[in-house]
PDB file of C-alpha atoms and ligand atoms in Angstrom:
ATOM      1  CA  MET A   1      10.811   3.529  15.732  1.00 81.00           C
ATOM      2  CA  SER A   2       9.092   6.436  14.630  1.00 91.00           C
ATOM      3  CA  LEU A   3       6.616   5.970  11.792  1.00 92.00           C
ATOM      4  CA  VAL A   4       9.007   7.317   9.557  1.00 95.00           C
ATOM      5  CA  ASP A   5      11.723   4.897  10.476  1.00 92.00           C
ATOM      6  CA  GLU A   6       9.282   2.309  10.241  1.00 91.00           C
ATOM      7  CA  TYR A   7       8.179   3.280   6.432  1.00 93.00           C
ATOM      8  CA  ARG A   8      11.786   3.643   5.728  1.00 92.00           C
ATOM      9  CA  ARG A   9      12.450   0.017   6.441  1.00 92.00           C
ATOM     10  CA  GLN A  10       9.254  -1.139   4.684  1.00 93.00           C
ATOM     11  CA  ALA A  11      10.960  -0.404   1.140  1.00 91.00           C
ATOM     12  CA  GLY A  12      13.643  -2.826   1.399  1.00 92.00           C
ATOM     13  CA  TRP A  13      11.007  -6.001   1.840  1.00 96.00           C
ATOM     14  CA  ARG A  14       9.202  -5.233  -1.487  1.00 97.00           C
ATOM     15  CA  ALA A  15       9.888  -6.980  -5.023  1.00 97.00           C
ATOM     16  CA  TRP A  16      10.039  -2.984  -6.477  1.00 97.00           C
ATOM     17  CA  SER A  17      12.502  -3.844  -9.244  1.00 96.00           C
ATOM     18  CA  GLN A  18      10.251  -6.211 -10.538  1.00 97.00           C
ATOM     19  CA  ALA A  19       7.412  -3.362 -10.735  1.00 97.00           C
ATOM     20  CA  PHE A  20       9.635  -0.769 -12.499  1.00 97.00           C
ATOM     21  CA  ALA A  21      10.699  -3.310 -14.930  1.00 97.00           C
ATOM     22  CA  MET A  22       7.170  -3.206 -16.415  1.00 97.00           C
ATOM     23  CA  LEU A  23       6.694   0.777 -16.678  1.00 97.00           C
ATOM     24  CA  PRO A  24       7.416   2.500 -19.531  1.00 96.00           C
ATOM     25  CA  SER A  25      10.499   4.592 -20.253  1.00 97.00           C
ATOM     26  CA  LEU A  26      10.067   7.710 -17.509  1.00 98.00           C
ATOM     27  CA  HIS A  27      12.732   9.600 -18.713  1.00 97.00           C
ATOM     28  CA  GLY A  28      11.245  13.143 -18.536  1.00 96.00           C
ATOM     29  CA  GLN A  29       7.931  12.357 -17.617  1.00 97.00           C
ATOM     30  CA  VAL A  30       6.359  13.976 -14.762  1.00 98.00           C
ATOM     31  CA  VAL A  31       5.094  11.402 -12.581  1.00 98.00           C
ATOM     32  CA  LEU A  32       2.291  11.767 -10.092  1.00 98.00           C
ATOM     33  CA  ASP A  33       3.000   9.959  -6.585  1.00 98.00           C
ATOM     34  CA  LEU A  34       0.030   9.645  -4.909  1.00 98.00           C
ATOM     35  CA  GLY A  35       0.260   8.846  -0.860  1.00 98.00           C
ATOM     36  CA  CYS A  36       3.931   9.017  -1.617  1.00 98.00           C
ATOM     37  CA  GLY A  37       4.834   8.628   2.321  1.00 98.00           C
ATOM     38  CA  VAL A  38       8.511   8.925   2.967  1.00 97.00           C
ATOM     39  CA  GLY A  39       9.567   9.328  -0.708  1.00 98.00           C
ATOM     40  CA  ASP A  40      11.290   5.694  -1.326  1.00 97.00           C
ATOM     41  CA  LEU A  41       9.398   5.274  -4.757  1.00 98.00           C
ATOM     42  CA  ALA A  42       9.619   8.949  -5.549  1.00 98.00           C
ATOM     43  CA  ALA A  43      13.406   8.415  -5.174  1.00 98.00           C
ATOM     44  CA  GLU A  44      13.015   4.979  -7.351  1.00 97.00           C
ATOM     45  CA  LEU A  45      11.218   7.218  -9.911  1.00 98.00           C
ATOM     46  CA  VAL A  46      13.329  10.288 -10.142  1.00 98.00           C
ATOM     47  CA  ALA A  47      16.355   7.627 -10.110  1.00 97.00           C
ATOM     48  CA  ARG A  48      14.824   6.330 -13.823  1.00 97.00           C
ATOM     49  CA  GLY A  49      14.456  10.175 -15.050  1.00 97.00           C
ATOM     50  CA  ALA A  50      11.043  11.304 -13.897  1.00 98.00           C
ATOM     51  CA  ARG A  51      10.169  14.893 -12.505  1.00 98.00           C
ATOM     52  CA  VAL A  52       7.800  13.909  -9.345  1.00 98.00           C
ATOM     53  CA  LEU A  53       5.222  15.310  -7.448  1.00 98.00           C
ATOM     54  CA  GLY A  54       4.331  13.438  -4.567  1.00 98.00           C
ATOM     55  CA  VAL A  55       1.244  13.960  -2.536  1.00 98.00           C
ATOM     56  CA  ASP A  56       0.111  12.973   1.059  1.00 98.00           C
ATOM     57  CA  GLY A  57      -2.072  13.648   3.690  1.00 98.00           C
ATOM     58  CA  ASN A  58       0.600  13.194   6.467  1.00 98.00           C
ATOM     59  CA  GLU A  59       3.223  16.228   7.269  1.00 97.00           C
ATOM     60  CA  GLU A  60       5.478  14.200   8.824  1.00 96.00           C
ATOM     61  CA  LEU A  61       6.099  11.862   6.217  1.00 97.00           C
ATOM     62  CA  LEU A  62       6.274  14.596   3.797  1.00 98.00           C
ATOM     63  CA  ALA A  63       8.804  16.264   5.629  1.00 98.00           C
ATOM     64  CA  ALA A  64      11.028  13.053   5.553  1.00 97.00           C
ATOM     65  CA  ALA A  65      10.031  12.836   1.780  1.00 98.00           C
ATOM     66  CA  ARG A  66      11.577  16.726   1.332  1.00 98.00           C
ATOM     67  CA  ALA A  67      14.858  16.273   3.128  1.00 98.00           C
ATOM     68  CA  ARG A  68      15.742  13.626   0.554  1.00 97.00           C
ATOM     69  CA  GLY A  69      16.587  16.725  -1.342  1.00 98.00           C
ATOM     70  CA  LEU A  70      15.667  14.536  -4.767  1.00 98.00           C
ATOM     71  CA  PRO A  71      16.453  16.568  -7.757  1.00 97.00           C
ATOM     72  CA  GLY A  72      13.316  17.429  -9.690  1.00 92.00           C
ATOM     73  CA  ALA A  73      10.959  16.298  -6.632  1.00 98.00           C
ATOM     74  CA  GLU A  74       8.374  18.049  -4.919  1.00 98.00           C
ATOM     75  CA  PHE A  75       6.033  17.221  -2.058  1.00 98.00           C
ATOM     76  CA  VAL A  76       2.965  18.506  -1.454  1.00 98.00           C
ATOM     77  CA  GLN A  77       0.509  17.835   1.476  1.00 98.00           C
ATOM     78  CA  ALA A  78      -3.181  17.021   0.566  1.00 98.00           C
ATOM     79  CA  ASP A  79      -6.267  14.692   1.142  1.00 98.00           C
ATOM     80  CA  LEU A  80      -6.196  12.218  -1.918  1.00 98.00           C
ATOM     81  CA  GLY A  81      -9.564  11.728  -1.365  1.00 97.00           C
ATOM     82  CA  ALA A  82     -10.201  15.310  -2.601  1.00 96.00           C
ATOM     83  CA  LEU A  83      -7.429  16.212  -4.739  1.00 96.00           C
ATOM     84  CA  PRO A  84      -6.868  20.421  -5.386  1.00 95.00           C
ATOM     85  CA  ASP A  85      -5.414  21.704  -8.827  1.00 93.00           C
ATOM     86  CA  LEU A  86      -1.792  20.326  -8.737  1.00 94.00           C
ATOM     87  CA  GLY A  87      -1.182  22.425 -11.801  1.00 93.00           C
ATOM     88  CA  VAL A  88       0.234  19.577 -13.852  1.00 93.00           C
ATOM     89  CA  ALA A  89      -0.829  17.425 -16.309  1.00 95.00           C
ATOM     90  CA  ALA A  90       0.860  14.181 -15.395  1.00 98.00           C
ATOM     91  CA  ASP A  91       2.177  11.206 -17.970  1.00 98.00           C
ATOM     92  CA  GLY A  92       2.155   8.850 -15.637  1.00 98.00           C
ATOM     93  CA  LEU A  93       0.500   7.880 -11.968  1.00 98.00           C
ATOM     94  CA  TRP A  94       2.256   5.700  -9.107  1.00 98.00           C
ATOM     95  CA  CYS A  95       0.143   4.801  -6.240  1.00 98.00           C
ATOM     96  CA  SER A  96       1.684   2.171  -3.863  1.00 98.00           C
ATOM     97  CA  PHE A  97      -0.337   0.762  -0.682  1.00 98.00           C
ATOM     98  CA  ALA A  98      -2.685   4.018  -0.621  1.00 98.00           C
ATOM     99  CA  ALA A  99      -5.616   2.219  -2.972  1.00 98.00           C
ATOM    100  CA  ALA A 100      -7.166   0.388   0.036  1.00 98.00           C
ATOM    101  CA  TYR A 101      -7.983   3.971   2.166  1.00 98.00           C
ATOM    102  CA  PHE A 102     -10.682   4.349  -0.683  1.00 98.00           C
ATOM    103  CA  PRO A 103     -13.188   1.857  -1.044  1.00 98.00           C
ATOM    104  CA  ASP A 104     -14.926   3.621  -3.544  1.00 97.00           C
ATOM    105  CA  LEU A 105     -11.720   3.409  -5.763  1.00 98.00           C
ATOM    106  CA  PRO A 106     -13.340   4.156  -9.267  1.00 98.00           C
ATOM    107  CA  ALA A 107     -14.773   7.124  -8.576  1.00 97.00           C
ATOM    108  CA  VAL A 108     -11.579   8.361  -6.841  1.00 98.00           C
ATOM    109  CA  LEU A 109      -9.380   7.375  -9.658  1.00 97.00           C
ATOM    110  CA  GLY A 110     -11.795   8.987 -12.128  1.00 96.00           C
ATOM    111  CA  ALA A 111     -11.085  12.308 -10.335  1.00 96.00           C
ATOM    112  CA  TRP A 112      -7.026  11.151 -10.209  1.00 97.00           C
ATOM    113  CA  SER A 113      -7.439  11.264 -13.723  1.00 96.00           C
ATOM    114  CA  ARG A 114      -8.103  14.750 -13.983  1.00 94.00           C
ATOM    115  CA  HIS A 115      -4.249  15.444 -13.154  1.00 96.00           C
ATOM    116  CA  LEU A 116      -3.320  13.195 -16.102  1.00 97.00           C
ATOM    117  CA  ARG A 117      -2.659  13.501 -19.902  1.00 96.00           C
ATOM    118  CA  PRO A 118      -4.775  11.178 -21.915  1.00 94.00           C
ATOM    119  CA  GLY A 119      -3.392   8.088 -22.782  1.00 93.00           C
ATOM    120  CA  VAL A 120      -0.689   7.845 -19.982  1.00 95.00           C
ATOM    121  CA  TRP A 121       0.067   4.942 -17.779  1.00 98.00           C
ATOM    122  CA  ALA A 122      -1.142   4.323 -14.106  1.00 98.00           C
ATOM    123  CA  ALA A 123       0.621   1.674 -12.249  1.00 98.00           C
ATOM    124  CA  LEU A 124      -1.089   0.754  -8.486  1.00 98.00           C
ATOM    125  CA  THR A 125      -0.083  -1.520  -6.330  1.00 98.00           C
ATOM    126  CA  GLU A 126      -1.820  -2.754  -3.293  1.00 98.00           C
ATOM    127  CA  ILE A 127      -2.231  -5.911  -1.041  1.00 98.00           C
ATOM    128  CA  ASP A 128      -4.898  -8.306  -1.310  1.00 98.00           C
ATOM    129  CA  ASP A 129      -5.867 -10.051   2.522  1.00 98.00           C
ATOM    130  CA  LEU A 130      -3.047  -8.394   4.595  1.00 98.00           C
ATOM    131  CA  PHE A 131      -4.176 -10.740   7.457  1.00 98.00           C
ATOM    132  CA  GLY A 132      -4.491 -14.016   5.325  1.00 98.00           C
ATOM    133  CA  HIS A 133      -1.950 -15.872   7.672  1.00 98.00           C
ATOM    134  CA  GLU A 134      -2.019 -19.104   8.504  1.00 97.00           C
ATOM    135  CA  PRO A 135      -2.366 -21.191  10.912  1.00 98.00           C
ATOM    136  CA  LEU A 136      -4.404 -19.127  13.185  1.00 98.00           C
ATOM    137  CA  LEU A 137      -6.842 -19.678  15.717  1.00 98.00           C
ATOM    138  CA  GLY A 138     -10.902 -19.676  14.796  1.00 98.00           C
ATOM    139  CA  ARG A 139     -11.535 -16.929  16.943  1.00 98.00           C
ATOM    140  CA  THR A 140      -8.670 -14.735  15.581  1.00 98.00           C
ATOM    141  CA  ARG A 141      -9.619 -15.261  12.183  1.00 98.00           C
ATOM    142  CA  GLU A 142     -13.064 -14.376  12.949  1.00 98.00           C
ATOM    143  CA  LEU A 143     -12.604 -11.180  14.740  1.00 98.00           C
ATOM    144  CA  LEU A 144      -9.881 -10.364  11.674  1.00 98.00           C
ATOM    145  CA  ALA A 145     -12.743 -10.767   8.993  1.00 98.00           C
ATOM    146  CA  GLY A 146     -14.999  -8.673  11.078  1.00 98.00           C
ATOM    147  CA  TYR A 147     -12.567  -6.176  11.787  1.00 98.00           C
ATOM    148  CA  ALA A 148     -11.929  -5.962   8.033  1.00 98.00           C
ATOM    149  CA  ARG A 149     -15.916  -6.282   7.072  1.00 98.00           C
ATOM    150  CA  ASP A 150     -16.413  -2.901   9.559  1.00 97.00           C
ATOM    151  CA  ALA A 151     -13.785  -1.008   8.390  1.00 98.00           C
ATOM    152  CA  LEU A 152     -15.105  -1.752   4.300  1.00 98.00           C
ATOM    153  CA  ALA A 153     -18.731  -0.559   5.361  1.00 98.00           C
ATOM    154  CA  ALA A 154     -17.721   2.539   7.113  1.00 97.00           C
ATOM    155  CA  GLY A 155     -15.480   3.198   3.898  1.00 97.00           C
ATOM    156  CA  ARG A 156     -12.204   3.482   5.919  1.00 97.00           C
ATOM    157  CA  TYR A 157     -10.229   1.223   4.420  1.00 98.00           C
ATOM    158  CA  ASP A 158     -10.775  -2.168   2.391  1.00 98.00           C
ATOM    159  CA  PHE A 159      -8.622  -5.359   3.029  1.00 98.00           C
ATOM    160  CA  HIS A 160      -8.821  -7.334  -0.288  1.00 98.00           C
ATOM    161  CA  MET A 161      -8.467  -3.957  -2.425  1.00 98.00           C
ATOM    162  CA  GLY A 162      -5.618  -5.999  -4.127  1.00 98.00           C
ATOM    163  CA  GLY A 163      -7.657  -8.235  -5.407  1.00 98.00           C
ATOM    164  CA  LYS A 164     -10.069  -5.819  -6.922  1.00 98.00           C
ATOM    165  CA  VAL A 165      -7.718  -2.903  -8.270  1.00 98.00           C
ATOM    166  CA  ARG A 166      -7.898  -4.788 -12.104  1.00 98.00           C
ATOM    167  CA  ARG A 167     -11.271  -4.598 -12.195  1.00 98.00           C
ATOM    168  CA  HIS A 168     -12.140  -1.038 -10.551  1.00 98.00           C
ATOM    169  CA  MET A 169      -9.337   0.571 -12.576  1.00 98.00           C
ATOM    170  CA  GLU A 170     -11.664  -0.888 -15.725  1.00 98.00           C
ATOM    171  CA  ARG A 171     -14.536   0.612 -14.269  1.00 97.00           C
ATOM    172  CA  ALA A 172     -12.977   3.673 -14.026  1.00 97.00           C
ATOM    173  CA  GLY A 173     -11.988   3.817 -17.612  1.00 96.00           C
ATOM    174  CA  PHE A 174      -8.348   2.823 -17.645  1.00 97.00           C
ATOM    175  CA  THR A 175      -7.189  -0.461 -19.526  1.00 98.00           C
ATOM    176  CA  VAL A 176      -5.269  -2.980 -17.856  1.00 98.00           C
ATOM    177  CA  GLU A 177      -2.035  -4.155 -19.560  1.00 97.00           C
ATOM    178  CA  ARG A 178      -0.632  -5.998 -16.798  1.00 97.00           C
ATOM    179  CA  GLU A 179      -1.542  -7.734 -13.370  1.00 98.00           C
ATOM    180  CA  SER A 180       1.451  -9.170 -11.572  1.00 97.00           C
ATOM    181  CA  ALA A 181       1.690 -10.723  -7.691  1.00 97.00           C
ATOM    182  CA  LEU A 182       4.838  -9.348  -6.330  1.00 98.00           C
ATOM    183  CA  PRO A 183       7.243 -11.360  -3.747  1.00 96.00           C
ATOM    184  CA  ASP A 184       7.185  -9.684  -0.403  1.00 97.00           C
ATOM    185  CA  GLN A 185       9.292 -10.237   2.455  1.00 96.00           C
ATOM    186  CA  GLU A 186       6.313  -8.608   4.821  1.00 97.00           C
ATOM    187  CA  PHE A 187       3.252  -9.448   3.535  1.00 97.00           C
ATOM    188  CA  SER A 188       3.645 -12.430   1.282  1.00 97.00           C
ATOM    189  CA  PHE A 189       6.025 -15.401   2.182  1.00 96.00           C
ATOM    190  CA  ALA A 190       6.055 -18.724   3.699  1.00 97.00           C
ATOM    191  CA  GLY A 191       8.052 -20.108   6.827  1.00 97.00           C
ATOM    192  CA  PRO A 192       9.113 -18.250   9.723  1.00 98.00           C
ATOM    193  CA  ALA A 193       9.340 -14.341   9.861  1.00 97.00           C
ATOM    194  CA  ARG A 194      12.646 -12.856   9.933  1.00 95.00           C
ATOM    195  CA  PRO A 195      13.107 -10.907  13.410  1.00 97.00           C
ATOM    196  CA  ASP A 196      13.050  -7.199  11.736  1.00 96.00           C
ATOM    197  CA  VAL A 197       9.428  -8.250   9.856  1.00 97.00           C
ATOM    198  CA  LEU A 198       8.115  -9.422  13.128  1.00 97.00           C
ATOM    199  CA  ASP A 199       9.348  -6.442  14.704  1.00 96.00           C
ATOM    200  CA  ALA A 200       7.587  -4.639  11.966  1.00 96.00           C
ATOM    201  CA  TRP A 201       4.293  -6.506  12.313  1.00 97.00           C
ATOM    202  CA  ARG A 202       4.591  -5.765  16.235  1.00 97.00           C
ATOM    203  CA  ALA A 203       4.710  -2.072  15.395  1.00 96.00           C
ATOM    204  CA  ARG A 204       2.040  -2.289  13.020  1.00 96.00           C
ATOM    205  CA  LEU A 205      -0.141  -4.269  14.726  1.00 97.00           C
ATOM    206  CA  ALA A 206       0.145  -1.794  18.009  1.00 96.00           C
ATOM    207  CA  ARG A 207      -0.776   1.293  15.361  1.00 94.00           C
ATOM    208  CA  MET A 208      -3.980  -0.497  14.698  1.00 96.00           C
ATOM    209  CA  GLN A 209      -5.980   1.471  17.443  1.00 96.00           C
ATOM    210  CA  GLY A 210      -8.863   0.668  15.760  1.00 96.00           C
ATOM    211  CA  LEU A 211      -8.366  -3.222  15.939  1.00 98.00           C
ATOM    212  CA  HIS A 212      -7.794  -2.592  19.919  1.00 97.00           C
ATOM    213  CA  GLY A 213     -11.145  -1.180  19.763  1.00 97.00           C
ATOM    214  CA  TYR A 214     -12.874  -3.430  17.840  1.00 98.00           C
ATOM    215  CA  CYS A 215     -11.355  -6.408  19.699  1.00 98.00           C
ATOM    216  CA  GLY A 216     -11.483  -4.832  23.128  1.00 98.00           C
ATOM    217  CA  GLN A 217     -10.322  -7.521  25.924  1.00 97.00           C
ATOM    218  CA  GLU A 218      -9.612 -10.055  23.319  1.00 98.00           C
ATOM    219  CA  TYR A 219      -6.815  -7.978  21.337  1.00 98.00           C
ATOM    220  CA  ALA A 220      -3.611  -9.217  23.441  1.00 98.00           C
ATOM    221  CA  ALA A 221      -4.720 -12.721  22.572  1.00 98.00           C
ATOM    222  CA  LEU A 222      -5.297 -11.867  18.855  1.00 98.00           C
ATOM    223  CA  ARG A 223      -1.697  -9.900  19.041  1.00 98.00           C
ATOM    224  CA  ASP A 224      -0.017 -13.266  20.243  1.00 98.00           C
ATOM    225  CA  ASP A 225      -1.365 -15.925  17.982  1.00 98.00           C
ATOM    226  CA  PHE A 226      -1.205 -13.779  14.862  1.00 98.00           C
ATOM    227  CA  LEU A 227       2.636 -12.907  15.635  1.00 98.00           C
ATOM    228  CA  GLY A 228       3.332 -16.596  16.972  1.00 98.00           C
ATOM    229  CA  CYS A 229       1.592 -17.650  13.586  1.00 98.00           C
ATOM    230  CA  LEU A 230       4.191 -15.404  11.743  1.00 98.00           C
ATOM    231  CA  VAL A 231       6.963 -17.411  13.450  1.00 97.00           C
ATOM    232  CA  ARG A 232       5.971 -20.627  12.762  1.00 98.00           C
ATOM    233  CA  ALA A 233       8.010 -22.996  10.270  1.00 98.00           C
ATOM    234  CA  ASP A 234       4.747 -23.983   8.537  1.00 98.00           C
ATOM    235  CA  HIS A 235       3.608 -20.342   8.598  1.00 98.00           C
ATOM    236  CA  ARG A 236       1.548 -19.418   4.892  1.00 97.00           C
ATOM    237  CA  SER A 237       0.472 -16.598   3.424  1.00 97.00           C
ATOM    238  CA  ARG A 238      -2.360 -16.010   1.534  1.00 96.00           C
ATOM    239  CA  ALA A 239      -2.025 -12.406   1.155  1.00 98.00           C
ATOM    240  CA  ARG A 240      -0.708 -11.328  -2.028  1.00 98.00           C
ATOM    241  CA  VAL A 241       1.047  -7.900  -3.414  1.00 98.00           C
ATOM    242  CA  VAL A 242      -0.802  -7.015  -6.441  1.00 98.00           C
ATOM    243  CA  PHE A 243       0.403  -4.955  -8.968  1.00 98.00           C
ATOM    244  CA  CYS A 244      -1.427  -3.451 -12.175  1.00 98.00           C
ATOM    245  CA  LEU A 245       0.039  -1.598 -14.522  1.00 98.00           C
ATOM    246  CA  ALA A 246      -2.791   0.244 -16.796  1.00 98.00           C
ATOM    247  CA  ARG A 247      -3.633   3.313 -19.844  1.00 97.00           C
ATOM    248  CA  ARG A 248      -6.600   5.950 -20.025  1.00 92.00           C
TER     249      ARG A 248
HETATM  250  C1  LIG B   1       1.361   2.579   3.692  1.00 90.72           C
HETATM  251  S1  LIG B   1       1.328   4.119   2.893  1.00 90.72           S
HETATM  252  C2  LIG B   1       2.213   4.150   1.720  1.00 90.72           C
HETATM  253  C3  LIG B   1       3.514   4.744   1.335  1.00 90.72           C
HETATM  254  C4  LIG B   1       4.402   4.479   0.044  1.00 90.72           C
HETATM  255  N1  LIG B   1       3.646   4.914  -0.765  1.00 90.72           N
HETATM  256  C5  LIG B   1       4.540   3.208   0.061  1.00 90.72           C
HETATM  257  O1  LIG B   1       4.606   2.697  -1.031  1.00 90.72           O
HETATM  258  O2  LIG B   1       5.553   2.862   0.848  1.00 90.72           O
HETATM  259  C6  LIG B   1       0.035   4.689   2.837  1.00 90.72           C
HETATM  260  C7  LIG B   1       0.508   6.690   2.554  1.00 90.72           C
HETATM  261  O3  LIG B   1      -0.947   7.000   2.150  1.00 90.72           O
HETATM  262  C8  LIG B   1      -1.249   8.338   2.893  1.00 90.72           C
HETATM  263  N2  LIG B   1      -2.528   8.635   2.839  1.00 90.72           N
HETATM  264  C9  LIG B   1      -4.027   7.475   3.058  1.00 90.72           C
HETATM  265  N3  LIG B   1      -4.589   8.095   2.883  1.00 90.72           N
HETATM  266  C10 LIG B   1      -4.732   9.493   2.634  1.00 90.72           C
HETATM  267  C11 LIG B   1      -5.457  10.516   2.166  1.00 90.72           C
HETATM  268  N4  LIG B   1      -6.863  10.247   2.231  1.00 90.72           N
HETATM  269  N5  LIG B   1      -4.699  11.532   1.468  1.00 90.72           N
HETATM  270  C12 LIG B   1      -3.471  11.600   1.407  1.00 90.72           C
HETATM  271  N6  LIG B   1      -2.925  10.935   2.261  1.00 90.72           N
HETATM  272  C13 LIG B   1      -3.100   9.164   2.510  1.00 90.72           C
HETATM  273  C14 LIG B   1      -0.890   7.837   4.199  1.00 90.72           C
HETATM  274  O4  LIG B   1      -0.516   9.322   4.882  1.00 90.72           O
HETATM  275  C15 LIG B   1       0.721   7.046   4.032  1.00 90.72           C
HETATM  276  O5  LIG B   1       1.704   8.276   3.666  1.00 90.72           O
END
């Protein structure tokens, strides 16, 4: 399955209606969707009356987003870590599952804010503890924790960003109005994973080349333990999907 197809099927496992119910009216607003991927959330924003400027670094995902032909939506390629002038002063900022790529989020939020009008809203959604599933072998937990520590130290990804979004937004000058854990059928669930969700986790782990490199010969055992954990009747998640709505 291509990355585009992988991303498309993820949307059905999220509780986006709960997040959108917390947003102000979007009618006539210009909204930035940073890390827009294949445009699923842009489509939701457009359906609620917004004009959307989606930004992503991946041209293959952007092509899929453009192919939707969403009225009033435009999709551009750029590095979110160094946003060029987008030519808009937006009324809102949506960013889902992209904040973790920026461990120094307060600085990045400061730069993103230059594309927003004063007083407008920003909604960030991020996972806290993606690998937080139980029961796992002690060695699996050790490897996953070490890999997460390395990713953070290298400034590549913060696997605990969900729990820090509120603090980071406040440090960047935002006032947080709502923080809420969203149910999620892929990341945050109890009991055995559905077959399609298990499939997605298998594909996700296969995509994580950095994890392969970190685990070396232990990768296959880690993968099998992790996937085995997800189908157990006593499986439980510590992982949370955190939604934060703020103003600045
Ligand atoms: C996990 S996906 C989330 C997609 C979508 N927002 C969603 O909620 O399903 C993260 C997205 O962020 C994009 N991304 C990550 N780092 C980026 C960067 N430095 N510049 C631009 N896009 C980036 C990826 O290409 C990907 O589309």
